[in-house]
mmCIF file of C-alpha atoms (C1' of nucleotides) in Angstrom:
data_model
loop_
_atom_site.group_PDB
_atom_site.id
_atom_site.type_symbol
_atom_site.label_atom_id
_atom_site.label_comp_id
_atom_site.label_asym_id
_atom_site.label_seq_id
_atom_site.Cartn_x
_atom_site.Cartn_y
_atom_site.Cartn_z
ATOM 1 C CA MET A 1 -45.039 43.748 14.539
ATOM 2 C CA PHE A 2 -43.626 40.258 14.914
ATOM 3 C CA ASP A 3 -46.309 37.725 15.659
ATOM 4 C CA GLU A 4 -45.571 34.677 17.743
ATOM 5 C CA LEU A 5 -44.280 31.749 15.748
ATOM 6 C CA ASP A 6 -46.137 28.618 16.849
ATOM 7 C CA PRO A 7 -43.359 26.843 18.764
ATOM 8 C CA LEU A 8 -44.711 23.485 17.721
ATOM 9 C CA LEU A 9 -44.193 24.285 14.083
ATOM 10 C CA HIS A 10 -41.087 26.389 14.478
ATOM 11 C CA GLN A 11 -38.838 23.360 14.649
ATOM 12 C CA GLN A 12 -37.115 21.821 11.710
ATOM 13 C CA LEU A 13 -38.243 18.225 11.883
ATOM 14 C CA ARG A 14 -41.833 18.917 12.860
ATOM 15 C CA LEU A 15 -42.072 21.549 10.155
ATOM 16 C CA ALA A 16 -40.686 19.116 7.592
ATOM 17 C CA VAL A 17 -43.211 16.494 8.646
ATOM 18 C CA MET A 18 -46.075 18.942 8.344
ATOM 19 C CA SER A 19 -44.761 20.141 5.013
ATOM 20 C CA LEU A 20 -44.687 16.572 3.708
ATOM 21 C CA LEU A 21 -48.123 15.759 5.066
ATOM 22 C CA ILE A 22 -49.557 18.756 3.298
ATOM 23 C CA SER A 23 -48.291 17.600 -0.051
ATOM 24 C CA VAL A 24 -49.051 13.907 0.289
ATOM 25 C CA GLN A 25 -52.157 13.848 2.484
ATOM 26 C CA GLU A 26 -51.084 10.649 4.188
ATOM 27 C CA ALA A 27 -47.691 9.145 4.921
ATOM 28 C CA GLU A 28 -46.089 6.201 6.625
ATOM 29 C CA PHE A 29 -43.557 6.585 9.385
ATOM 30 C CA THR A 30 -40.825 5.118 7.218
ATOM 31 C CA PHE A 31 -41.611 7.479 4.362
ATOM 32 C CA LEU A 32 -41.322 10.441 6.695
ATOM 33 C CA ARG A 33 -38.084 9.113 8.101
ATOM 34 C CA GLU A 34 -36.552 8.708 4.671
ATOM 35 C CA LYS A 35 -37.659 12.074 3.380
ATOM 36 C CA THR A 36 -36.563 13.969 6.444
ATOM 37 C CA GLY A 37 -33.427 11.973 7.133
ATOM 38 C CA ALA A 38 -34.295 11.988 10.820
ATOM 39 C CA THR A 39 -33.513 9.205 13.241
ATOM 40 C CA ALA A 40 -36.473 7.020 14.106
ATOM 41 C CA GLY A 41 -36.315 8.074 17.747
ATOM 42 C CA ASN A 42 -36.421 11.737 17.018
ATOM 43 C CA LEU A 43 -39.197 11.288 14.486
ATOM 44 C CA SER A 44 -41.231 9.248 16.922
ATOM 45 C CA VAL A 45 -41.006 11.956 19.556
ATOM 46 C CA GLN A 46 -41.923 14.750 17.150
ATOM 47 C CA ILE A 47 -44.840 12.822 15.662
ATOM 48 C CA THR A 48 -46.186 12.284 19.158
ATOM 49 C CA LYS A 49 -45.993 16.009 19.819
ATOM 50 C CA LEU A 50 -47.845 16.842 16.632
ATOM 51 C CA LYS A 51 -50.440 14.232 17.451
ATOM 52 C CA ASP A 52 -50.877 15.504 21.024
ATOM 53 C CA ALA A 53 -51.452 18.986 19.627
ATOM 54 C CA GLY A 54 -54.105 17.628 17.298
ATOM 55 C CA TYR A 55 -52.146 18.721 14.236
ATOM 56 C CA ILE A 56 -51.954 15.216 12.833
ATOM 57 C CA GLU A 57 -53.848 11.980 13.163
ATOM 58 C CA VAL A 58 -51.851 8.840 13.744
ATOM 59 C CA THR A 59 -53.121 5.406 12.864
ATOM 60 C CA LYS A 60 -51.237 2.332 13.937
ATOM 61 C CA GLY A 61 -51.811 -0.846 12.031
ATOM 62 C CA TYR A 62 -49.952 -3.644 10.354
ATOM 63 C CA LYS A 63 -48.633 -4.083 6.869
ATOM 64 C CA ASP A 64 -46.975 -7.317 5.757
ATOM 65 C CA ASN A 65 -46.882 -8.419 9.381
ATOM 66 C CA PHE A 66 -44.896 -5.368 10.400
ATOM 67 C CA PRO A 67 -46.225 -2.513 12.460
ATOM 68 C CA GLN A 68 -47.141 0.454 10.354
ATOM 69 C CA THR A 69 -47.776 3.981 11.519
ATOM 70 C CA VAL A 70 -49.690 6.228 9.162
ATOM 71 C CA CYS A 71 -49.883 9.986 9.646
ATOM 72 C CA LYS A 72 -52.399 12.387 8.247
ATOM 73 C CA ILE A 73 -52.754 16.098 8.739
ATOM 74 C CA THR A 74 -55.900 17.384 10.452
ATOM 75 C CA SER A 75 -57.783 20.547 9.582
ATOM 76 C CA LEU A 76 -56.485 22.056 12.821
ATOM 77 C CA GLY A 77 -52.988 21.231 11.684
ATOM 78 C CA LEU A 78 -53.558 22.734 8.288
ATOM 79 C CA THR A 79 -54.837 25.959 9.783
ATOM 80 C CA ALA A 80 -51.938 26.101 12.218
ATOM 81 C CA PHE A 81 -49.501 25.611 9.372
ATOM 82 C CA GLU A 82 -51.078 28.379 7.345
ATOM 83 C CA ASN A 83 -51.024 30.730 10.299
ATOM 84 C CA TYR A 84 -47.414 29.868 10.932
ATOM 85 C CA VAL A 85 -46.443 30.603 7.345
ATOM 86 C CA ASN A 86 -48.276 33.910 7.413
ATOM 87 C CA ALA A 87 -46.571 34.930 10.639
ATOM 88 C CA LEU A 88 -43.211 33.807 9.359
ATOM 89 C CA GLU A 89 -43.494 35.775 6.184
ATOM 90 C CA LYS A 90 -43.437 39.004 8.140
ATOM 91 C CA TYR A 91 -40.003 38.044 9.394
ATOM 92 C CA ILE A 92 -38.512 37.092 6.087
ATOM 93 C CA LYS A 93 -40.103 39.254 3.434
ATOM 94 C CA LYS A 94 -37.709 41.650 1.826
ATOM 95 C CA MET B 1 -34.913 17.559 0.240
ATOM 96 C CA PHE B 2 -35.059 19.575 3.425
ATOM 97 C CA ASP B 3 -31.932 21.589 3.937
ATOM 98 C CA GLU B 4 -30.680 22.383 7.401
ATOM 99 C CA LEU B 5 -32.164 25.517 8.866
ATOM 100 C CA ASP B 6 -29.366 27.578 10.395
ATOM 101 C CA PRO B 7 -30.128 27.081 14.090
ATOM 102 C CA LEU B 8 -28.855 30.528 14.882
ATOM 103 C CA LEU B 9 -31.461 32.107 12.689
ATOM 104 C CA HIS B 10 -34.214 29.590 13.315
ATOM 105 C CA GLN B 11 -35.208 31.234 16.546
ATOM 106 C CA GLN B 12 -37.888 33.827 16.865
ATOM 107 C CA LEU B 13 -36.089 36.652 18.595
ATOM 108 C CA ARG B 14 -32.824 36.353 16.700
ATOM 109 C CA LEU B 15 -34.728 36.139 13.438
ATOM 110 C CA ALA B 16 -36.711 39.242 14.341
ATOM 111 C CA VAL B 17 -33.515 41.111 15.170
ATOM 112 C CA MET B 18 -31.947 40.121 11.862
ATOM 113 C CA SER B 19 -35.118 41.038 10.033
ATOM 114 C CA LEU B 20 -35.098 44.490 11.607
ATOM 115 C CA LEU B 21 -31.424 45.016 10.937
ATOM 116 C CA ILE B 22 -31.928 44.225 7.294
ATOM 117 C CA SER B 23 -34.549 46.910 6.917
ATOM 118 C CA VAL B 24 -32.915 49.620 8.989
ATOM 119 C CA GLN B 25 -29.203 48.963 8.504
ATOM 120 C CA GLU B 26 -28.388 50.049 12.036
ATOM 121 C CA ALA B 27 -30.346 49.944 15.266
ATOM 122 C CA GLU B 28 -30.014 50.697 18.947
ATOM 123 C CA PHE B 29 -30.598 48.099 21.618
ATOM 124 C CA THR B 30 -33.655 49.957 22.873
ATOM 125 C CA PHE B 31 -35.140 50.168 19.397
ATOM 126 C CA LEU B 32 -34.753 46.411 18.963
ATOM 127 C CA ARG B 33 -36.253 45.790 22.369
ATOM 128 C CA GLU B 34 -39.297 47.902 21.602
ATOM 129 C CA LYS B 35 -39.894 46.452 18.156
ATOM 130 C CA THR B 36 -39.484 42.868 19.259
ATOM 131 C CA GLY B 37 -41.165 43.210 22.637
ATOM 132 C CA ALA B 38 -38.428 41.079 24.147
ATOM 133 C CA THR B 39 -37.069 41.460 27.641
ATOM 134 C CA ALA B 40 -33.713 43.196 27.842
ATOM 135 C CA GLY B 41 -32.067 40.087 29.246
ATOM 136 C CA ASN B 42 -33.212 37.852 26.480
ATOM 137 C CA LEU B 43 -32.308 40.408 23.845
ATOM 138 C CA SER B 44 -28.858 40.868 25.315
ATOM 139 C CA VAL B 45 -28.182 37.132 25.165
ATOM 140 C CA GLN B 46 -29.413 36.769 21.606
ATOM 141 C CA ILE B 47 -27.494 39.792 20.382
ATOM 142 C CA THR B 48 -24.352 38.321 21.869
ATOM 143 C CA LYS B 49 -24.963 35.066 19.997
ATOM 144 C CA LEU B 50 -25.454 36.862 16.713
ATOM 145 C CA LYS B 51 -22.326 38.885 17.357
ATOM 146 C CA ASP B 52 -20.290 35.787 18.254
ATOM 147 C CA ALA B 53 -21.383 34.208 14.993
ATOM 148 C CA GLY B 54 -20.253 37.293 13.110
ATOM 149 C CA TYR B 55 -23.763 37.954 11.837
ATOM 150 C CA ILE B 56 -23.917 41.398 13.375
ATOM 151 C CA GLU B 57 -21.497 44.028 14.534
ATOM 152 C CA VAL B 58 -22.068 45.535 17.958
ATOM 153 C CA THR B 59 -20.760 48.933 18.920
ATOM 154 C CA LYS B 60 -20.966 50.124 22.486
ATOM 155 C CA GLY B 61 -20.822 53.808 23.109
ATOM 156 C CA TYR B 62 -22.612 56.569 24.946
ATOM 157 C CA LYS B 63 -25.500 58.785 24.026
ATOM 158 C CA ASP B 64 -26.728 61.542 26.338
ATOM 159 C CA ASN B 65 -24.492 60.096 29.025
ATOM 160 C CA PHE B 66 -26.214 56.724 28.867
ATOM 161 C CA PRO B 67 -24.670 53.597 27.481
ATOM 162 C CA GLN B 68 -25.785 52.870 23.985
ATOM 163 C CA THR B 69 -25.435 49.647 22.058
ATOM 164 C CA VAL B 70 -25.730 49.878 18.308
ATOM 165 C CA CYS B 71 -26.168 46.819 16.089
ATOM 166 C CA LYS B 72 -25.476 46.503 12.414
ATOM 167 C CA ILE B 73 -25.748 43.503 10.146
ATOM 168 C CA THR B 74 -22.563 42.184 8.537
ATOM 169 C CA SER B 75 -22.259 40.821 5.028
ATOM 170 C CA LEU B 76 -21.832 37.366 6.552
ATOM 171 C CA GLY B 77 -25.090 37.890 8.407
ATOM 172 C CA LEU B 78 -26.861 39.040 5.294
ATOM 173 C CA THR B 79 -25.722 35.985 3.371
ATOM 174 C CA ALA B 80 -26.716 33.684 6.203
ATOM 175 C CA PHE B 81 -30.141 35.296 6.323
ATOM 176 C CA GLU B 82 -30.632 34.868 2.612
ATOM 177 C CA ASN B 83 -29.561 31.233 2.773
ATOM 178 C CA TYR B 84 -31.899 30.662 5.662
ATOM 179 C CA VAL B 85 -34.828 32.151 3.790
ATOM 180 C CA ASN B 86 -34.076 30.054 0.726
ATOM 181 C CA ALA B 87 -33.886 26.884 2.799
ATOM 182 C CA LEU B 88 -37.025 27.772 4.678
ATOM 183 C CA GLU B 89 -39.003 28.350 1.550
ATOM 184 C CA LYS B 90 -38.690 24.707 0.624
ATOM 185 C CA TYR B 91 -40.533 23.866 3.807
ATOM 186 C CA ILE B 92 -43.359 26.320 3.430
ATOM 187 C CA LYS B 93 -44.043 26.695 -0.256
ATOM 188 C CA LYS B 94 -47.395 25.346 -1.296
ATOM 189 C "C1'" DG C 1 -24.993 65.245 49.710
ATOM 190 C "C1'" DC C 2 -28.135 61.403 50.229
ATOM 191 C "C1'" DC C 3 -31.836 58.487 48.844
ATOM 192 C "C1'" DA C 4 -35.046 56.526 45.714
ATOM 193 C "C1'" DC C 5 -35.871 55.703 41.031
ATOM 194 C "C1'" DT C 6 -34.679 55.178 36.018
ATOM 195 C "C1'" DT C 7 -31.872 53.809 32.036
ATOM 196 C "C1'" DG C 8 -29.406 50.489 29.680
ATOM 197 C "C1'" DG C 9 -27.827 46.926 29.828
ATOM 198 C "C1'" DT C 10 -25.279 41.786 31.519
ATOM 199 C "C1'" DT C 11 -25.041 37.514 34.134
ATOM 200 C "C1'" DT C 12 -26.858 33.338 35.723
ATOM 201 C "C1'" DA C 13 -30.298 30.020 37.227
ATOM 202 C "C1'" DT C 14 -34.139 27.451 35.673
ATOM 203 C "C1'" DA C 15 -37.226 25.435 32.668
ATOM 204 C "C1'" DT C 16 -37.987 23.692 28.191
ATOM 205 C "C1'" DT C 17 -36.625 21.298 24.098
ATOM 206 C "C1'" DA C 18 -34.243 18.538 20.912
ATOM 207 C "C1'" DT C 19 -31.745 14.570 20.016
ATOM 208 C "C1'" DA C 20 -29.456 10.235 19.961
ATOM 209 C "C1'" DA C 21 -28.699 6.105 22.343
ATOM 210 C "C1'" DA C 22 -30.712 2.352 24.312
ATOM 211 C "C1'" DC C 23 -34.385 -0.547 24.356
ATOM 212 C "C1'" DT C 24 -38.820 -3.316 23.017
ATOM 213 C "C1'" DA C 25 -41.372 -6.342 20.232
ATOM 214 C "C1'" DC C 26 -41.813 -8.812 16.536
ATOM 215 C "C1'" DT C 27 -40.267 -10.971 11.788
ATOM 216 C "C1'" DT C 28 -37.349 -12.907 8.469
ATOM 217 C "C1'" DT C 29 -33.502 -15.490 7.002
ATOM 218 C "C1'" DA C 30 -30.000 -19.025 7.402
ATOM 219 C "C1'" DT D 1 -32.843 -21.526 16.967
ATOM 220 C "C1'" DA D 2 -29.735 -17.922 16.489
ATOM 221 C "C1'" DA D 3 -28.546 -13.759 14.145
ATOM 222 C "C1'" DA D 4 -29.995 -9.961 11.776
ATOM 223 C "C1'" DG D 5 -33.556 -6.820 10.279
ATOM 224 C "C1'" DT D 6 -37.939 -3.883 10.696
ATOM 225 C "C1'" DA D 7 -40.561 -0.550 12.963
ATOM 226 C "C1'" DG D 8 -40.907 1.767 16.065
ATOM 227 C "C1'" DT D 9 -40.825 3.848 21.674
ATOM 228 C "C1'" DT D 10 -38.610 5.294 25.886
ATOM 229 C "C1'" DT D 11 -35.326 7.817 28.383
ATOM 230 C "C1'" DA D 12 -31.023 10.175 29.448
ATOM 231 C "C1'" DT D 13 -28.276 13.959 28.095
ATOM 232 C "C1'" DA D 14 -27.061 18.012 25.932
ATOM 233 C "C1'" DA D 15 -28.367 22.267 24.120
ATOM 234 C "C1'" DT D 16 -31.408 26.315 24.213
ATOM 235 C "C1'" DA D 17 -34.400 29.852 25.538
ATOM 236 C "C1'" DT D 18 -35.983 32.862 28.904
ATOM 237 C "C1'" DA D 19 -36.813 35.611 32.888
ATOM 238 C "C1'" DA D 20 -35.164 36.950 37.197
ATOM 239 C "C1'" DA D 21 -31.612 38.921 39.520
ATOM 240 C "C1'" DC D 22 -28.050 41.848 39.285
ATOM 241 C "C1'" DC D 23 -24.779 45.906 38.090
ATOM 242 C "C1'" DA D 24 -23.175 50.534 36.934
ATOM 243 C "C1'" DA D 25 -24.158 54.945 36.092
ATOM 244 C "C1'" DG D 26 -27.442 58.941 35.650
ATOM 245 C "C1'" DT D 27 -31.455 61.854 37.313
ATOM 246 C "C1'" DG D 28 -34.522 64.227 40.421
ATOM 247 C "C1'" DG D 29 -36.355 65.537 45.042
ATOM 248 C "C1'" DC D 30 -35.222 67.445 49.315
#
DNA sequence: GCCACTTGGTTTATATTATAAACTACTTTA
DNA sequence: TAAAGTAGTTTATAATATAAACCAAGTGGC
């Protein structure tokens, strides 16, 4: 009846990050922080979790001499997101 | 951009309970336990939280000599659920 | 009537999670 | 070269979820 909701995605900030990465393909840490309004610390932790799960790919480089972290969704992440949305819809459809 | 997701509703079991209560109007504890597959302990805790928030109304009585807990959604709960769904949709719409 | 078992829960102890505060490392500006 | 800013990470604490343990009453066998 009620499928499990992927606990990794069923969390506001991580879900917002995934949502953004789906629409923009690739995003910098600072972009994600601005769009989500999260603190850098919290965002850092949640990005690490998504990366550890293989849902996103994280590339660390430099831009204008400053460290730059770029995130990109993986196909595993995309599938997980789709599954999550499908499961969720059973909870919220009228 | 990303609205807050009511933390009371953004939890699997409580969301499932609310979802059920919307479709059936009124439900017994045992019915909710069966439909959600939750343990009685967990369900009891989550029902209490929903009640404390005023999202549901809980009536304790007896049926066939056994205690019977009946849950019913309140108008506050219905509104909260609708708001939650609206907020959530911004996260998951393609 | 007594004992084991079942129903319908509640309480509480533990594990997990989320979050902000504190910190690191480096850069720019004055 | 000192202060302030950028871009994060680490970690300590608070909040949360969950199952295990418990409780109260009913049922059935003998």
